Amino acid sequence: MSDVVLDEPVYSTDLDANEVQEGATAGPGEVDAPDDLGVEAVLADLLGSPAESESAAVETAPDTTGLKSALEATYTIEPPAPTPVPSVAIAESVIGVDNRIRITNTDTYPWSAHASLLITARDGTLWLGTAFFIGPRVLATAGHNVFIHSPIAARQGWVRSVRVMPGRNGNELPFGSATTSRYASVTGWTVNGPNPDYDYAVIILDEDDDLGAQTGTLGFGSYSDSTLRSLYVNLSGYPSDRGSGREQWYMGGRIEDLSNRQIFYEIDTFGGQSGSAVYRITDGQRYAVGIHAYGVGSRPYNAATRITRPVFDNLLAWKNDNT
């Protein structure tokens, strides 16, 4: 059973002086420089999905065809029927035209720092998610990827295991994978949840599985409303509608709205991308400002759990305790 960190307070004011950030580490290869807006310089593949490399990884990638997002494990029952949770969208959303771009050079930073997740719940059912490395053995993700609130008693609670597959590209696992049952979250999610304001967690790999040292890591930061408002951000993850969690898809866009605990944007997503970093690029470094978790709800935008100062402090402590 994983330790539960004490719940944190909610900030109700905009404290510019308290902005903090923790740096990233570069991974393999060289990525194109971002454009002037601070979004990744990527090109759409106009000829369809590319063929997979002939140099297949030794490790066999799992078949995730037909699996759904772990978000649905918390907010639906089978057959799917919404559990009443005010102002919560149970599936991430494609808003209008789908503008996501498939990433194929996933063995190159920063794409390598994003991982596809195969989640085994307590009842043995399988689910999809995304996470991103913030340390050699620590990945940030959505709370519902590691602790499921379910009306099905056998499914409720900490998941049995998570298989972490950095930079997955179809059947290729350029960095292999690691399976763990070590996680940490906060009581705002595990005890008092499900609550979207506290939907965040970390996945902790074993000491021998320091995959983040190979992939590179994203930084993370707590920023004021004035810094975040209208900021251009990036989001890349593993959706169930494009490749069934086997392919990494990216889109950049502007932050459209804020609350004390969430960030809202029109970046297209779908189930399985929960746990993706919502990150800015500044001075050549990439810093997560939120952890993507939800679709269109009471606001007409997709949403992330905002990295407030308490969230930042927890992420930093979890990273430092497992370096």
Short mmCIF file of C-alpha atoms in Angstrom, two decimals:
data_model
loop_
_atom_site.label_atom_id
_atom_site.label_comp_id
_atom_site.label_asym_id
_atom_site.label_seq_id
_atom_site.Cartn_x
_atom_site.Cartn_y
_atom_site.Cartn_z
CA MET A 1 0.00 0.00 0.00
CA SER A 2 1.41 3.40 -0.96
CA ASP A 3 1.84 6.24 1.51
CA VAL A 4 -0.72 9.04 1.36
CA VAL A 5 0.55 12.60 1.63
CA LEU A 6 -1.49 15.02 3.73
CA ASP A 7 -3.92 17.22 1.87
CA GLU A 8 -2.74 20.70 0.94
CA PRO A 9 -4.47 24.10 1.24
CA VAL A 10 -6.02 25.92 -1.69
CA TYR A 11 -4.56 29.29 -2.63
CA SER A 12 -7.19 31.97 -3.20
CA THR A 13 -4.86 34.78 -4.29
CA ASP A 14 -2.40 35.40 -7.12
CA LEU A 15 1.08 35.42 -5.57
CA ASP A 16 3.60 36.42 -8.26
CA ALA A 17 6.42 36.54 -5.73
CA ASN A 18 5.95 32.84 -4.94
CA GLU A 19 6.59 31.56 -8.46
CA VAL A 20 8.94 28.60 -8.39
CA GLN A 21 10.18 26.05 -10.89
CA GLU A 22 12.27 22.89 -10.91
CA GLY A 23 14.48 22.33 -13.95
CA ALA A 24 14.38 19.64 -16.62
CA THR A 25 17.12 17.32 -17.82
CA ALA A 26 17.77 16.86 -21.52
CA GLY A 27 17.17 13.46 -23.03
CA PRO A 28 18.50 11.76 -26.18
CA GLY A 29 18.73 13.42 -29.57
CA GLU A 30 17.97 16.97 -30.53
CA VAL A 31 14.48 18.37 -30.78
CA ASP A 32 13.49 21.23 -33.06
CA ALA A 33 13.44 24.59 -31.37
CA PRO A 34 9.99 25.85 -30.37
CA ASP A 35 8.34 28.59 -32.37
CA ASP A 36 7.93 32.14 -31.13
CA LEU A 37 4.76 31.27 -29.22
CA GLY A 38 6.51 28.64 -27.11
CA VAL A 39 4.93 25.56 -28.68
CA GLU A 40 6.83 22.61 -30.11
CA ALA A 41 7.88 22.82 -33.77
CA VAL A 42 6.28 19.70 -35.20
CA LEU A 43 4.84 18.94 -38.63
CA ALA A 44 1.71 16.94 -39.40
CA ASP A 45 2.25 13.72 -41.33
CA LEU A 46 0.17 14.37 -44.43
CA LEU A 47 0.62 10.84 -45.75
CA GLY A 48 -0.92 9.05 -42.79
CA SER A 49 0.69 7.09 -40.00
CA PRO A 50 4.29 6.15 -40.82
CA ALA A 51 5.57 2.61 -40.87
CA GLU A 52 7.31 1.44 -37.75
CA SER A 53 11.06 1.17 -37.67
CA GLU A 54 12.71 -2.04 -38.79
CA SER A 55 14.93 -1.94 -35.71
CA ALA A 56 12.27 -3.23 -33.32
CA ALA A 57 12.96 -3.18 -29.61
CA VAL A 58 13.80 -6.49 -27.99
CA GLU A 59 11.01 -6.16 -25.46
CA THR A 60 7.54 -6.97 -26.74
CA ALA A 61 4.95 -4.22 -26.41
CA PRO A 62 1.57 -5.27 -25.00
CA ASP A 63 -1.58 -5.33 -27.09
CA THR A 64 -3.76 -2.52 -25.76
CA THR A 65 -6.40 -2.65 -28.48
CA GLY A 66 -9.83 -1.62 -27.23
CA LEU A 67 -8.75 -0.56 -23.75
CA LYS A 68 -10.24 2.58 -22.18
CA SER A 69 -8.87 5.41 -20.07
CA ALA A 70 -8.47 4.90 -16.33
CA LEU A 71 -10.59 8.04 -16.00
CA GLU A 72 -13.56 5.93 -17.08
CA ALA A 73 -12.76 3.39 -14.37
CA THR A 74 -13.38 6.09 -11.78
CA TYR A 75 -16.30 7.94 -13.30
CA THR A 76 -18.28 5.16 -14.99
CA ILE A 77 -19.60 1.69 -14.30
CA GLU A 78 -20.12 -1.15 -16.76
CA PRO A 79 -22.05 -0.86 -18.96
CA PRO A 80 -20.88 2.79 -19.11
CA ALA A 81 -23.15 5.09 -17.15
CA PRO A 82 -21.97 8.36 -15.58
CA THR A 83 -21.56 8.48 -11.85
CA PRO A 84 -23.01 11.86 -10.76
CA VAL A 85 -20.05 14.15 -10.14
CA PRO A 86 -20.87 17.86 -10.52
CA SER A 87 -19.07 19.72 -13.31
CA VAL A 88 -16.81 16.80 -14.22
CA ALA A 89 -16.37 15.54 -17.78
CA ILE A 90 -15.63 11.83 -17.77
CA ALA A 91 -13.84 11.79 -21.12
CA GLU A 92 -11.22 14.14 -22.50
CA SER A 93 -12.52 15.90 -25.58
CA VAL A 94 -11.71 16.67 -29.19
CA ILE A 95 -13.02 20.23 -29.56
CA GLY A 96 -14.20 20.84 -33.11
CA VAL A 97 -11.64 19.77 -35.73
CA ASP A 98 -9.07 17.32 -34.38
CA ASN A 99 -5.72 19.12 -34.64
CA ARG A 100 -3.54 16.56 -32.90
CA ILE A 101 -0.30 15.51 -34.62
CA ARG A 102 1.26 12.08 -34.27
CA ILE A 103 4.80 12.04 -32.88
CA THR A 104 6.98 9.31 -34.38
CA ASN A 105 10.47 10.30 -33.18
CA THR A 106 9.52 9.26 -29.66
CA ASP A 107 13.07 8.18 -28.88
CA THR A 108 14.04 11.88 -29.00
CA TYR A 109 13.60 14.40 -26.19
CA PRO A 110 11.14 15.79 -25.14
CA TRP A 111 8.84 13.07 -26.54
CA SER A 112 10.93 10.40 -24.84
CA ALA A 113 9.99 11.83 -21.42
CA HIS A 114 6.32 10.91 -22.00
CA ALA A 115 5.21 7.37 -21.17
CA SER A 116 2.25 5.21 -22.14
CA LEU A 117 0.72 3.43 -19.14
CA LEU A 118 -0.90 0.02 -18.96
CA ILE A 119 -2.77 0.01 -15.65
CA THR A 120 -3.98 -3.12 -13.88
CA ALA A 121 -6.74 -2.31 -11.42
CA ARG A 122 -7.37 -4.25 -8.20
CA ASP A 123 -9.97 -6.40 -9.97
CA GLY A 124 -7.54 -7.30 -12.77
CA THR A 125 -9.13 -5.08 -15.43
CA LEU A 126 -6.79 -3.15 -17.74
CA TRP A 127 -6.84 0.59 -18.42
CA LEU A 128 -4.83 3.23 -20.26
CA GLY A 129 -3.10 6.42 -19.11
CA THR A 130 -0.12 8.72 -19.64
CA ALA A 131 2.66 9.96 -17.35
CA PHE A 132 5.83 12.04 -17.68
CA PHE A 133 9.23 11.77 -16.04
CA ILE A 134 10.17 14.43 -13.48
CA GLY A 135 13.10 12.41 -12.12
CA PRO A 136 15.12 9.30 -13.03
CA ARG A 137 12.60 7.03 -11.26
CA VAL A 138 9.59 9.30 -10.72
CA LEU A 139 6.76 10.14 -13.11
CA ALA A 140 3.95 12.61 -12.51
CA THR A 141 0.47 11.56 -13.56
CA ALA A 142 -3.23 11.92 -12.77
CA GLY A 143 -4.41 10.56 -9.44
CA HIS A 144 -7.04 8.41 -11.12
CA ASN A 145 -4.28 6.47 -12.91
CA VAL A 146 -3.05 5.00 -9.61
CA PHE A 147 -6.05 5.21 -7.26
CA ILE A 148 -9.45 4.35 -8.72
CA HIS A 149 -12.71 5.45 -7.12
CA SER A 150 -15.23 2.93 -8.36
CA PRO A 151 -18.73 1.76 -7.46
CA ILE A 152 -17.33 -1.72 -8.14
CA ALA A 153 -15.91 -2.69 -4.74
CA ALA A 154 -13.27 -5.05 -6.12
CA ARG A 155 -11.86 -2.22 -8.28
CA GLN A 156 -11.85 0.53 -5.65
CA GLY A 157 -8.47 1.68 -4.33
CA TRP A 158 -4.80 1.60 -5.30
CA VAL A 159 -4.23 -0.14 -8.61
CA ARG A 160 -2.44 -3.48 -8.62
CA SER A 161 0.37 -2.39 -10.96
CA VAL A 162 1.36 0.05 -13.70
CA ARG A 163 3.54 -0.81 -16.69
CA VAL A 164 5.46 2.30 -17.75
CA MET A 165 6.50 2.46 -21.43
CA PRO A 166 8.49 5.63 -22.22
CA GLY A 167 8.32 6.88 -25.79
CA ARG A 168 6.16 4.00 -26.98
CA ASN A 169 5.76 4.12 -30.77
CA GLY A 170 3.33 1.47 -31.96
CA ASN A 171 4.88 -1.88 -31.10
CA GLU A 172 8.27 -0.33 -30.40
CA LEU A 173 9.51 0.33 -26.87
CA PRO A 174 12.70 2.34 -27.47
CA PHE A 175 13.58 2.38 -23.75
CA GLY A 176 11.94 -0.88 -22.75
CA SER A 177 9.46 -0.73 -19.89
CA ALA A 178 9.18 -1.05 -16.13
CA THR A 179 6.35 -2.34 -13.97
CA THR A 180 5.74 -1.02 -10.47
CA SER A 181 3.21 -0.98 -7.67
CA ARG A 182 4.66 2.05 -5.88
CA TYR A 183 2.73 5.32 -6.04
CA ALA A 184 1.95 8.39 -3.96
CA SER A 185 -0.97 10.81 -4.04
CA VAL A 186 -2.81 13.11 -1.65
CA THR A 187 -5.75 12.62 0.67
CA GLY A 188 -7.70 15.16 -1.37
CA TRP A 189 -7.88 12.43 -4.02
CA THR A 190 -7.55 9.10 -2.19
CA VAL A 191 -9.66 9.84 0.89
CA ASN A 192 -11.86 12.81 0.00
CA GLY A 193 -12.11 12.11 -3.72
CA PRO A 194 -12.92 11.85 -6.42
CA ASN A 195 -12.15 15.56 -6.54
CA PRO A 196 -10.71 17.05 -9.76
CA ASP A 197 -8.88 19.74 -7.77
CA TYR A 198 -6.60 17.09 -6.25
CA ASP A 199 -6.36 14.63 -9.13
CA TYR A 200 -2.58 14.14 -9.23
CA ALA A 201 -0.04 11.55 -8.17
CA VAL A 202 3.37 10.09 -8.90
CA ILE A 203 4.52 6.68 -10.05
CA ILE A 204 7.78 5.48 -8.46
CA LEU A 205 9.99 2.95 -10.23
CA ASP A 206 12.38 0.51 -8.57
CA GLU A 207 15.98 1.58 -7.98
CA ASP A 208 17.24 -0.41 -10.97
CA ASP A 209 14.63 1.13 -13.28
CA ASP A 210 16.02 4.65 -13.66
CA LEU A 211 14.52 5.06 -17.12
CA GLY A 212 14.20 8.82 -16.68
CA ALA A 213 17.99 9.08 -16.77
CA GLN A 214 17.77 7.77 -20.34
CA THR A 215 14.66 9.60 -21.52
CA GLY A 216 15.28 12.99 -19.94
CA THR A 217 12.80 14.72 -17.67
CA LEU A 218 10.42 17.64 -17.77
CA GLY A 219 10.69 20.39 -15.22
CA PHE A 220 7.64 21.68 -13.37
CA GLY A 221 6.65 24.98 -11.84
CA SER A 222 4.04 26.87 -9.85
CA TYR A 223 3.13 30.13 -11.57
CA SER A 224 0.83 33.04 -10.89
CA ASP A 225 -2.41 33.77 -12.69
CA SER A 226 -0.76 36.64 -14.52
CA THR A 227 1.98 34.36 -15.89
CA LEU A 228 -0.40 31.58 -16.90
CA ARG A 229 -3.20 33.63 -18.40
CA SER A 230 -3.11 33.25 -22.22
CA LEU A 231 0.21 31.36 -22.01
CA TYR A 232 0.87 28.93 -24.87
CA VAL A 233 1.33 25.38 -23.64
CA ASN A 234 2.01 21.91 -25.02
CA LEU A 235 0.38 18.52 -24.41
CA SER A 236 1.49 15.12 -25.69
CA GLY A 237 0.15 11.73 -24.63
CA TYR A 238 -1.31 8.36 -25.52
CA PRO A 239 -5.03 8.50 -26.42
CA SER A 240 -7.29 5.49 -26.83
CA ASP A 241 -8.90 6.77 -30.03
CA ARG A 242 -5.62 7.01 -31.95
CA GLY A 243 -3.69 3.75 -31.80
CA SER A 244 -5.31 2.43 -28.59
CA GLY A 245 -2.60 3.87 -26.36
CA ARG A 246 0.17 2.73 -28.71
CA GLU A 247 0.84 6.09 -30.38
CA GLN A 248 1.89 9.47 -29.01
CA TRP A 249 -0.20 12.46 -30.16
CA TYR A 250 0.59 16.14 -29.63
CA MET A 251 -1.08 19.53 -29.81
CA GLY A 252 -0.19 23.00 -28.55
CA GLY A 253 -2.47 25.90 -27.70
CA ARG A 254 -3.25 28.74 -25.37
CA ILE A 255 -4.56 28.63 -21.81
CA GLU A 256 -8.11 29.96 -22.06
CA ASP A 257 -9.18 30.08 -18.41
CA LEU A 258 -7.96 29.44 -14.87
CA SER A 259 -9.24 28.56 -11.45
CA ASN A 260 -7.34 28.20 -8.19
CA ARG A 261 -6.82 24.50 -8.85
CA GLN A 262 -7.32 23.91 -12.58
CA ILE A 263 -6.14 25.15 -15.99
CA PHE A 264 -8.41 25.15 -19.05
CA TYR A 265 -7.51 25.03 -22.78
CA GLU A 266 -8.84 24.09 -26.22
CA ILE A 267 -6.08 21.56 -26.88
CA ASP A 268 -7.64 18.40 -28.34
CA THR A 269 -7.32 15.25 -26.21
CA PHE A 270 -9.03 11.91 -25.71
CA GLY A 271 -9.29 9.22 -23.05
CA GLY A 272 -5.86 7.79 -22.25
CA GLN A 273 -4.11 11.16 -22.32
CA SER A 274 -4.91 11.73 -18.65
CA GLY A 275 -1.64 12.27 -16.81
CA SER A 276 0.02 14.13 -19.68
CA ALA A 277 2.11 17.18 -18.90
CA VAL A 278 0.66 20.55 -19.81
CA TYR A 279 3.95 22.37 -20.20
CA ARG A 280 5.43 25.69 -21.18
CA ILE A 281 8.75 26.32 -22.91
CA THR A 282 10.90 29.13 -21.59
CA ASP A 283 14.65 29.73 -21.99
CA GLY A 284 14.87 26.44 -23.88
CA GLN A 285 13.52 24.46 -20.91
CA ARG A 286 10.19 22.65 -20.58
CA TYR A 287 8.19 23.09 -17.38
CA ALA A 288 4.87 21.42 -16.60
CA VAL A 289 2.28 23.88 -15.30
CA GLY A 290 -0.48 21.30 -14.99
CA ILE A 291 -1.35 17.60 -15.26
CA HIS A 292 -4.03 16.90 -17.85
CA ALA A 293 -7.02 15.03 -16.47
CA TYR A 294 -10.44 16.10 -17.79
CA GLY A 295 -12.53 17.05 -20.82
CA VAL A 296 -15.21 19.61 -21.51
CA GLY A 297 -17.41 20.09 -18.44
CA SER A 298 -18.87 23.23 -16.91
CA ARG A 299 -16.41 25.19 -19.07
CA PRO A 300 -16.09 24.52 -22.83
CA TYR A 301 -12.47 23.43 -22.45
CA ASN A 302 -10.29 20.48 -21.54
CA ALA A 303 -8.68 20.74 -18.12
CA ALA A 304 -5.57 20.00 -16.08
CA THR A 305 -4.90 19.84 -12.38
CA ARG A 306 -2.93 23.04 -11.82
CA ILE A 307 0.51 22.84 -10.25
CA THR A 308 -0.02 25.18 -7.32
CA ARG A 309 2.67 25.70 -4.70
CA PRO A 310 1.46 22.75 -2.55
CA VAL A 311 1.39 20.51 -5.64
CA PHE A 312 4.88 21.72 -6.56
CA ASP A 313 6.17 21.00 -3.05
CA ASN A 314 4.76 17.47 -3.11
CA LEU A 315 6.17 16.71 -6.56
CA LEU A 316 9.58 18.03 -5.52
CA ALA A 317 9.57 16.01 -2.29
CA TRP A 318 8.55 12.81 -4.11
CA LYS A 319 11.25 13.41 -6.72
CA ASN A 320 13.98 14.11 -4.16
CA ASP A 321 12.98 11.18 -1.94
CA ASN A 322 13.35 8.76 -4.85
CA THR A 323 16.42 10.01 -6.70
#
